[in-house]
Short mmCIF file of C-alpha atoms in Angstrom, two decimals:
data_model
loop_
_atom_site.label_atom_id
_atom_site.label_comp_id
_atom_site.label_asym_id
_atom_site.label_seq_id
_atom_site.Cartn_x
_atom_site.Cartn_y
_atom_site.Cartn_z
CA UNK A 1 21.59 -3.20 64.69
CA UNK A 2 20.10 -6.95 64.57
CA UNK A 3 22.15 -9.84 66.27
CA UNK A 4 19.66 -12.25 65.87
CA UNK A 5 19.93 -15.42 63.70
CA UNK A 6 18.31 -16.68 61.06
CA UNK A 7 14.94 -18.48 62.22
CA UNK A 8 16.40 -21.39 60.07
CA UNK A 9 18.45 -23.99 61.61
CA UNK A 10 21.92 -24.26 60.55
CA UNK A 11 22.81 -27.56 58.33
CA UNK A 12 25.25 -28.33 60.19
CA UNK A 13 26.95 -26.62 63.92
CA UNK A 14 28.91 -24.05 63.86
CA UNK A 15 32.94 -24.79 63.96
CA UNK A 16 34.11 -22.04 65.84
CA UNK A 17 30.52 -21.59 68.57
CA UNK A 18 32.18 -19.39 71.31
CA UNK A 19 34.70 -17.41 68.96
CA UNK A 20 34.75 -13.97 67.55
CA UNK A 21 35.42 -12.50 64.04
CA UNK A 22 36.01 -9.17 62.88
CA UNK A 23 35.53 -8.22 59.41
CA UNK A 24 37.55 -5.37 57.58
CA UNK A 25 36.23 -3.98 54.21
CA UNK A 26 38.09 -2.39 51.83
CA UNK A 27 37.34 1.79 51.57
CA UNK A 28 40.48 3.50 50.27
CA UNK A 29 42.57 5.84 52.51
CA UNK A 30 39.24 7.18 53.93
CA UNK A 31 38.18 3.80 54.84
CA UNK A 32 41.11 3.31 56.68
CA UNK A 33 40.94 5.96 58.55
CA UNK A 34 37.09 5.16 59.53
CA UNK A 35 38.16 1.92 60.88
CA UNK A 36 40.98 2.75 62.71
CA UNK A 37 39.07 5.46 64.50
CA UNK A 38 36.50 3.25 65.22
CA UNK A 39 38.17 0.87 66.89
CA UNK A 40 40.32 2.88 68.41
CA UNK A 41 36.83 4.64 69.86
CA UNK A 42 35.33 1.21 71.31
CA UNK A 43 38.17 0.68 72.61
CA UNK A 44 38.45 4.03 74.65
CA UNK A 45 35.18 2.67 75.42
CA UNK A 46 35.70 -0.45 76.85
CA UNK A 47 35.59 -2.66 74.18
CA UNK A 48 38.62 -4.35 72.29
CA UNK A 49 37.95 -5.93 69.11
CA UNK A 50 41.28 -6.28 68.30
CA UNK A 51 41.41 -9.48 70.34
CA UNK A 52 39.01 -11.38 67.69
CA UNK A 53 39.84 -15.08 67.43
CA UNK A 54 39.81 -14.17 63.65
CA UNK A 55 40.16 -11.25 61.38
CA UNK A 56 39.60 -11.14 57.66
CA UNK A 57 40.94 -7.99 55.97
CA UNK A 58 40.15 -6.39 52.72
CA UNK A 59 41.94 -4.18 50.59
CA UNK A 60 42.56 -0.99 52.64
CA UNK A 61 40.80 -3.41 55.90
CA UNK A 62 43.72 -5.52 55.25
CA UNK A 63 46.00 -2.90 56.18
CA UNK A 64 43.85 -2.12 59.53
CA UNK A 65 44.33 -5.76 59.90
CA UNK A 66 48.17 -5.75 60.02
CA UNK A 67 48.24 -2.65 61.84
CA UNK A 68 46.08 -3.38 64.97
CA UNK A 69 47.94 -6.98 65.33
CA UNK A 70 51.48 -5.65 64.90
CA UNK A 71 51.33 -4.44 69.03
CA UNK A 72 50.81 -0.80 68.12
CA UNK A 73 47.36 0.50 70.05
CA UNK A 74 44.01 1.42 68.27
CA UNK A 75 44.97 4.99 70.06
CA UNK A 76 48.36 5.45 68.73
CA UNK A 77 47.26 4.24 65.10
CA UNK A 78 44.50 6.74 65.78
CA UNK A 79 46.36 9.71 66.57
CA UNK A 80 48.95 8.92 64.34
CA UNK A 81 46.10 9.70 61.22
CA UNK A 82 45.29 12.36 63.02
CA UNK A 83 48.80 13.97 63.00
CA UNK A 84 49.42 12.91 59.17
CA UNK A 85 50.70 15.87 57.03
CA UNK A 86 49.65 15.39 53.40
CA UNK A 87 52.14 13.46 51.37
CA UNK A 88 53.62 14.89 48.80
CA UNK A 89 52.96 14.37 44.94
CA UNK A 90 56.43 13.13 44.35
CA UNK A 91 58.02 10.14 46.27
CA UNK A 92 61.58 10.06 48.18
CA UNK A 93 64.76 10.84 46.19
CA UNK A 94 65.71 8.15 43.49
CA UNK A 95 62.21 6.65 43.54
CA UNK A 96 60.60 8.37 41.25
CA UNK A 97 56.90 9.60 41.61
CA UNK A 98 54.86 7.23 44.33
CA UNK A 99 52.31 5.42 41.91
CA UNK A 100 48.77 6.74 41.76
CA UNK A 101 45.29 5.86 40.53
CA UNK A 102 42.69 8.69 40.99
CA UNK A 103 39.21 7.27 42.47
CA UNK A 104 37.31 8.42 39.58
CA UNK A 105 39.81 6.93 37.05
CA UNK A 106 39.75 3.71 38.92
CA UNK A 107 36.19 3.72 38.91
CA UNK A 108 35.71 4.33 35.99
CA UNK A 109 37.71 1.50 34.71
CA UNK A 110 36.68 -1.12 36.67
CA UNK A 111 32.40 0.00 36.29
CA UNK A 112 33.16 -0.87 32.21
CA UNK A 113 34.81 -4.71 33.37
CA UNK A 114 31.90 -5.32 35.70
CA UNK A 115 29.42 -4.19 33.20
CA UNK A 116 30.64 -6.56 30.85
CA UNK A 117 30.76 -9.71 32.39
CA UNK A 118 28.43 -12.47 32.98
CA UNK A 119 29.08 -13.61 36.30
CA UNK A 120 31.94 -13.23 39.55
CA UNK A 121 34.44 -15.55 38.07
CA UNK A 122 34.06 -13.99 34.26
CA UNK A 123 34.49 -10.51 36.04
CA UNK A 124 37.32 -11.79 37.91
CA UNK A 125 39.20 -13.15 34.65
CA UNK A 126 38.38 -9.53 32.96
CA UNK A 127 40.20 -7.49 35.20
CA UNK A 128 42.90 -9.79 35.47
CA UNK A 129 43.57 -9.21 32.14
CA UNK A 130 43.24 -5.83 31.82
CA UNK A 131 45.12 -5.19 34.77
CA UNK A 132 47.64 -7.39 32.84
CA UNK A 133 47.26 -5.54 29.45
CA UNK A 134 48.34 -2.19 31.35
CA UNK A 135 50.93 -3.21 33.20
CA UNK A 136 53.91 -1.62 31.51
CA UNK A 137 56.06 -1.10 34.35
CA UNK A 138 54.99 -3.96 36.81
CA UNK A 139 58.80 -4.36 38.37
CA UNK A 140 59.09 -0.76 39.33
CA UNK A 141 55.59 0.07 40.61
CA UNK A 142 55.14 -3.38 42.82
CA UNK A 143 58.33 -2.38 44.33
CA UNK A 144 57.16 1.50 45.22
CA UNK A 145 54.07 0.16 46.28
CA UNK A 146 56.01 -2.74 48.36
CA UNK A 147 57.91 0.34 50.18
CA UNK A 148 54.64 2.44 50.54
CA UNK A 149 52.72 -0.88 52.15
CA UNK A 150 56.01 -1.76 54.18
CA UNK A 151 56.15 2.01 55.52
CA UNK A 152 52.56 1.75 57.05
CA UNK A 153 52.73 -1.29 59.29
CA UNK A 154 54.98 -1.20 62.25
CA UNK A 155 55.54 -4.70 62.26
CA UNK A 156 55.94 -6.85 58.95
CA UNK A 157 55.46 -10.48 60.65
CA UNK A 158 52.15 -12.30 60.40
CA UNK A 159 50.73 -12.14 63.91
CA UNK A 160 50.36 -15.55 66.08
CA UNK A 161 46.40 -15.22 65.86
CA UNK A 162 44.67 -15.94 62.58
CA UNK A 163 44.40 -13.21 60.09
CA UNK A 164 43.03 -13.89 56.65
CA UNK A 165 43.81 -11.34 53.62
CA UNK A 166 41.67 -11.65 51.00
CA UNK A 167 42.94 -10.99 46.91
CA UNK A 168 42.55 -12.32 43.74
CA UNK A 169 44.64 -14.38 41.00
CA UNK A 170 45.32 -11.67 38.41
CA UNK A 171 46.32 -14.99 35.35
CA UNK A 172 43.37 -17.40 36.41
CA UNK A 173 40.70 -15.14 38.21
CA UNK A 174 41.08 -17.25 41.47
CA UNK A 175 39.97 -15.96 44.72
CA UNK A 176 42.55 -16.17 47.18
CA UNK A 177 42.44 -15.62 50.82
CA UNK A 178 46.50 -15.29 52.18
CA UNK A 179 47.20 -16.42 56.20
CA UNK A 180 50.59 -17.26 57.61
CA UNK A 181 50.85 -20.72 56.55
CA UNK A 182 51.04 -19.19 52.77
CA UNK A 183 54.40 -18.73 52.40
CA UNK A 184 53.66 -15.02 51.28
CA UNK A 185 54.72 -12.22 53.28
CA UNK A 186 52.36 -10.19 55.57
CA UNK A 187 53.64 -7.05 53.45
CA UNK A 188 53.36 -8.59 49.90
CA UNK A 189 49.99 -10.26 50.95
CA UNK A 190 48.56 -6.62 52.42
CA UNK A 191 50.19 -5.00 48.99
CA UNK A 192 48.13 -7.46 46.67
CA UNK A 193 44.73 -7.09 48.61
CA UNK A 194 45.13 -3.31 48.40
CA UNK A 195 46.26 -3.52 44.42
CA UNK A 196 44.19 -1.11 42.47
CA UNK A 197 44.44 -1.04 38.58
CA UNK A 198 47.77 -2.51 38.33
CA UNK A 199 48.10 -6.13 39.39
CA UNK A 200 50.97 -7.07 42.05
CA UNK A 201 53.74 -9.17 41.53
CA UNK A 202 54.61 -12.24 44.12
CA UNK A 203 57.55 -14.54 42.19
CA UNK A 204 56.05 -15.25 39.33
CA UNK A 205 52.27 -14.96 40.39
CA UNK A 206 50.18 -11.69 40.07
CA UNK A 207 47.29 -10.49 42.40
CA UNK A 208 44.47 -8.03 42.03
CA UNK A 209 42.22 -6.06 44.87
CA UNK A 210 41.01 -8.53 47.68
CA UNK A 211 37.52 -6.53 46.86
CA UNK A 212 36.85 -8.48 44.07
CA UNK A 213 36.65 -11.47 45.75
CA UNK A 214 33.90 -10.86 47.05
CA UNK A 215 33.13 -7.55 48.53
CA UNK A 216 33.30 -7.12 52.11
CA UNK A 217 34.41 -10.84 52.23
CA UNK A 218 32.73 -11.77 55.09
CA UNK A 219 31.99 -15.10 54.25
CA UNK A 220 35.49 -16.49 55.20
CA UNK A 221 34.02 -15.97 59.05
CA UNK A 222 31.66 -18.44 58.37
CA UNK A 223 31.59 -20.67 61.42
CA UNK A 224 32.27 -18.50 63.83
CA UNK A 225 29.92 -18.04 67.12
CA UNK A 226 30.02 -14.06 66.08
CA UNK A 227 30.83 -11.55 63.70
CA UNK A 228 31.30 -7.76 63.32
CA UNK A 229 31.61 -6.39 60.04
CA UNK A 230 32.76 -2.83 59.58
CA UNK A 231 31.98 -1.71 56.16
CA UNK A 232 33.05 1.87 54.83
CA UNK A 233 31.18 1.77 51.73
CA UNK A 234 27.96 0.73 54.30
CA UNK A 235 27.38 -2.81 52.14
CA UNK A 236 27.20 -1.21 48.81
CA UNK A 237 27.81 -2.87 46.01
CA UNK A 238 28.64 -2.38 41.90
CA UNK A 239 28.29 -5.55 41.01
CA UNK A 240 24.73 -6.88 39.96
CA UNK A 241 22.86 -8.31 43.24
CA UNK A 242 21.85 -11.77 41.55
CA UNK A 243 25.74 -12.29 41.77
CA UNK A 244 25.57 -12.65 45.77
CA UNK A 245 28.89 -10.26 46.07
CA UNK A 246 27.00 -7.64 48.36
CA UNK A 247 27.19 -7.77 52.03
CA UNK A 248 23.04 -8.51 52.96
CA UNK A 249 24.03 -11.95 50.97
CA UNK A 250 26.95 -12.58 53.09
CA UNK A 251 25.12 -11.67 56.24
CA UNK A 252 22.23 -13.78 55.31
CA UNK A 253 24.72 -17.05 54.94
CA UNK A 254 26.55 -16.55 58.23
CA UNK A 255 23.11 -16.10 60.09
CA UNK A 256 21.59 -18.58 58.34
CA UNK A 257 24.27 -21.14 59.46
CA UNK A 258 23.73 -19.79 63.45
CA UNK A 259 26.64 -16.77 63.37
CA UNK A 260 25.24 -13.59 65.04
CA UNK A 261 26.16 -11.05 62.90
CA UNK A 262 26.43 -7.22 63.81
CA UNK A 263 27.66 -4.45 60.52
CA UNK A 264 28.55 -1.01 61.25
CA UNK A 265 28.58 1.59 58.36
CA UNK A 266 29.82 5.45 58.48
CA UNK A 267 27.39 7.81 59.92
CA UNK A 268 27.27 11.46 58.95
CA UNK A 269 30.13 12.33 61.59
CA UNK A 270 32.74 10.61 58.96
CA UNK A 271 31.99 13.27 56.33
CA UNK A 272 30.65 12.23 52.87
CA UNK A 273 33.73 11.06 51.64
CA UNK A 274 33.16 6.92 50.76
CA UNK A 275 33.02 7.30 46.50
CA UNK A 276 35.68 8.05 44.51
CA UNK A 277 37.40 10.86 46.89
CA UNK A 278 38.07 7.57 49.71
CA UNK A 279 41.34 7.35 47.56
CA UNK A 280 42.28 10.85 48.21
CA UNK A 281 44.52 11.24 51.56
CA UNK A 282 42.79 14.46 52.66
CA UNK A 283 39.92 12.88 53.86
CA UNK A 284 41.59 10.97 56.36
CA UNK A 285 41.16 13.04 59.72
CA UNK A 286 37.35 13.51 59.31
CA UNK A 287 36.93 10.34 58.82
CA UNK A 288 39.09 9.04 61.77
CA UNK A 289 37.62 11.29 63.61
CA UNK A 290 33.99 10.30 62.76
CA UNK A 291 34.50 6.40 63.04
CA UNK A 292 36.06 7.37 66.59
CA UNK A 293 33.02 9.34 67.85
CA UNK A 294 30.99 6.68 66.34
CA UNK A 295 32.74 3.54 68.02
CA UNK A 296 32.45 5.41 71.65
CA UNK A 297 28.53 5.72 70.87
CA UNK A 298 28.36 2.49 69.59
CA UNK A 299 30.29 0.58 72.54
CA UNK A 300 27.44 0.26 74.83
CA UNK A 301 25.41 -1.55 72.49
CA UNK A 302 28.47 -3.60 70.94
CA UNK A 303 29.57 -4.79 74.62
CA UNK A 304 27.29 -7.40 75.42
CA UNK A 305 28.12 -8.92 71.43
CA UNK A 306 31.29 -8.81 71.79
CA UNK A 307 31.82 -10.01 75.89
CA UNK A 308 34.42 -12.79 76.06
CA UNK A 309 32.38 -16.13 76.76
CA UNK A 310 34.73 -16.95 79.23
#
């Protein structure tokens, strides 16, 4: 892991010199799991990352985002994954089957949109209108998926500290980036980021995946003094490099403007699990389990990064 910045000088200082950002990438249930374990591991450790000065969540890291500011402990979240019983195929009584995308389905469809277009925003305008195009029960579904969202967090306020969720405008292609002074709720804003094929309903608006805003979305830490960036999917990208979407180009920015910058991917302890199976529920104990070994190994070397400046 490098912490160093860029040799170039930054064009101009950094806002936020002595503060601390964590970054949550999107990963699916799996990915989840990884970063829950993981933090709840450095902080068995020693180290607490939860008290960043900002955190930026993605897709399924905007749910770890909600969840470790709501008050609930990296080790209860932890253990809770690791007490999960598979949920069933069906959802509750009068609510009809819990909607579902399967990884490779969802893969599959979005690999044809990004294949097609000619740049981020073209991409972005694509899959807002395909999501569009197949959304033939939009009412019902955003509501399940409201329920589902609302279920996970134990505490549907936005937190005092600042917590940015990242999404995108399903009509315009707009990338969007929701906080507390957005007049959206921390439930609706976490259901939009983590909206897979179908886009999610807010009033009259309609949101898409916060991963296609751009990837891990680390950028919106730029300023700050430091930033840790926990990728699942270890800074891969689909979309074509010469777009800038992929984390190395994000990493490059916020060193190049003076941030230290530290990523952490999935070793081999988290199982093989970060491709189209991430979606699948099942994988969710190894990989707890493997970003929790991995943040107790990792806290020695993330301590001195991370210290408090005060």
């Amino acid at each position: 892991m490098n912490t160093t910045p860029s040799s170039s000088h930054p064009t101009h200082p950094l806002a936020h010199p002595t503060k601390r950002a964590l970054v949550l990438a999107g990963g699916g249930a799996a990915g989840n799991a990884w970063e829950i374990g993981l933090i709840a591991g450095l902080a068995e450790a020693g180290v607490d990352v939860t008290n960043a000065d900002l955190i930026v969540g993605t897709s399924a890291g905007s749910t770890v985002a909600a969840q470790i500011t709501s008050g609930t402990q990296p080790s209860e979240l932890y253990a809770a994954i690791l007490a999960e019983v598979p949920p069933a195929r069906a959802g509750g009584p009068g609510r009809g089957p819990a909607p579902r995308v399967s990884g490779a389905s969802y893969m599959e469809w979005s690999d044809a949109i990004i294949a097609s277009a000619e740049s981020p925003a073209d991409m972005r305008r694509r899959l807002g209108a395909a999501a569009l195009d197949t959304d033939a029960s939009e009412g019902a579904s955003a509501s399940r998926w409201r329920d589902i969202v609302a279920a996970r967090l134990a505490n549907h306020d936005w937190p005092e500290r600042l917590v940015l969720i990242a999404a995108v405008d399903a009509r315009t292609g707009e990338p969007i980036a929701f906080d507390r002074n957005s007049g959206i709720d921390l439930v609706d804003a976490v259901a939009a980021s983590t909206s897979a094929m179908m886009p999610y309903r807010i009033g009259e608006d309609r949101y898409l995946n916060g991963g296609y805003r751009r990837s891990e979305n680390a950028d919106l830490a730029a300023g700050y003094g430091r930033v840790l960036v926990m990728s699942p999917f270890g800074g891969r990208t689909r979309m074509p490099l010469e777009w800038g979407m992929d984390l190395t180009t994000q990493v490059s920015e916020l060193r190049a403007a003076g941030s230290r910058v530290e990523t952490v991917f999935p070793d081999a302890g988290a199982g093989d699990v970060f491709d189209a199976n991430a979606l699948d529920p099942s994988t969710r104990p190894q990989a707890a389990r493997g970003g929790y070994d991995q943040g107790r190994a990792l806290a020695e070397r993330l301590a001195e990064f991370w210290a408090d400046p005060s």
